[in-house]
Short mmCIF file of C-alpha atoms in Angstrom, two decimals:
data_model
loop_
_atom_site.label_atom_id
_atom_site.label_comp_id
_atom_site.label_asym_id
_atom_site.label_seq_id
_atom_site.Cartn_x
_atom_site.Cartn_y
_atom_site.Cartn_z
CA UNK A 199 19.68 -53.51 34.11
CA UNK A 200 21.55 -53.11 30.82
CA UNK A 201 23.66 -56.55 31.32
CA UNK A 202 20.29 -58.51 32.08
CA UNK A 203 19.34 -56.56 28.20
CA UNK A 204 22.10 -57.62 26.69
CA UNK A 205 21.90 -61.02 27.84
CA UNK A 206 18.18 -60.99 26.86
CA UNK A 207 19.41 -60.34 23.74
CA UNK A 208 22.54 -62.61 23.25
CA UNK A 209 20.12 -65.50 23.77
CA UNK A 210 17.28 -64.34 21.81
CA UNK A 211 20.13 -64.13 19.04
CA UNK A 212 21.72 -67.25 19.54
CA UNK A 213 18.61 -69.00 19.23
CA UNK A 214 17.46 -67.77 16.20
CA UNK A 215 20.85 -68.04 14.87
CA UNK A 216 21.63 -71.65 15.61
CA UNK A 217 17.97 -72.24 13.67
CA UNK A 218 16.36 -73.54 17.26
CA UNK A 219 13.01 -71.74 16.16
CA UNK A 220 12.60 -70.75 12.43
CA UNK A 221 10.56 -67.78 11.74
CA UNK A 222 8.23 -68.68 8.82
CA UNK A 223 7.73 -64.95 7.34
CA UNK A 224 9.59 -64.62 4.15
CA UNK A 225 11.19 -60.83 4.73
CA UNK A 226 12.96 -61.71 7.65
CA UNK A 227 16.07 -64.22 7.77
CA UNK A 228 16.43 -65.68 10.68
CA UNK A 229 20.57 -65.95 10.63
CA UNK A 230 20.69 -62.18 9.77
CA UNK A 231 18.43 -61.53 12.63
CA UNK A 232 20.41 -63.23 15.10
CA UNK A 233 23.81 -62.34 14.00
CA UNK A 234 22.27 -58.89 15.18
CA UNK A 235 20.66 -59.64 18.13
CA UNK A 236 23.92 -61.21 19.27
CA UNK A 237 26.04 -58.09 18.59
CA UNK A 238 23.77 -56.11 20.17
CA UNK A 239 23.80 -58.03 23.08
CA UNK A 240 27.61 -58.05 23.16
CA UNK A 241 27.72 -54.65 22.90
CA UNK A 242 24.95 -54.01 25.77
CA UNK A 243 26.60 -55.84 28.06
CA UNK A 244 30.23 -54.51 27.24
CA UNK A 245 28.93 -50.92 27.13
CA UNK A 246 27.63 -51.66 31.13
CA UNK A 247 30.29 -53.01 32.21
CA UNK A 248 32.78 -50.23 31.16
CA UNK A 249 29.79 -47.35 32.19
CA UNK A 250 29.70 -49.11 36.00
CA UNK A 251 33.71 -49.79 36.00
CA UNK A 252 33.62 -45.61 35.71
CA UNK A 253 31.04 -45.15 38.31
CA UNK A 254 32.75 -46.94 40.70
CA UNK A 255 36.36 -45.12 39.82
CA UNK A 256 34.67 -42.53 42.13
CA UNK A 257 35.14 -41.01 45.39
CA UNK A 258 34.24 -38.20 47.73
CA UNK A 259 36.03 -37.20 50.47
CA UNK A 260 34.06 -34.52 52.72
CA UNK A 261 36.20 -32.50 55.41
CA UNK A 262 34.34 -31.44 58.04
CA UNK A 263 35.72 -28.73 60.78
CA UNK A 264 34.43 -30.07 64.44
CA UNK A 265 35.46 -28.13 67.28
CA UNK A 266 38.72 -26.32 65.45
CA UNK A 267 39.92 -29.84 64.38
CA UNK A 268 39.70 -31.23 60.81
CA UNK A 269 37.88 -34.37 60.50
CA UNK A 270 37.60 -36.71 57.73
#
């Protein structure tokens, strides 16, 4: 769910960014605003990807004792 954020993001900042809609309200610049958006959607996605690479890393191994014989 984060990457699908982040990419959210990375677009919404590349658009307003490369001036492909202008926001008319004179306290916000739209460059600023997507320089951010675009780092934040780096970041999002980065941050999942390293956060699922670790959940993955991962395993469990369960012995179980059937009949006097280890089983795996």
């Amino acid at each position: 769910m984060a990457i699908g954020t982040g990419i959210v993001l990375l677009v919404a900042g590349l658009i307003l960014a490369l001036d492909v809609i202008q926001v008319d309200l004179d306290f916000i610049d739209d460059g600023a605003l997507g320089t951010i958006l675009i780092v934040a959607g780096v970041l999002a996605i980065v941050l999942s990807l390293i956060v699922n690479a670790q959940r993955s890393r991962h395993t469990v191994v369960e012995d179980r004792v059937v009949d006097d014989r280890r089983v795996r």
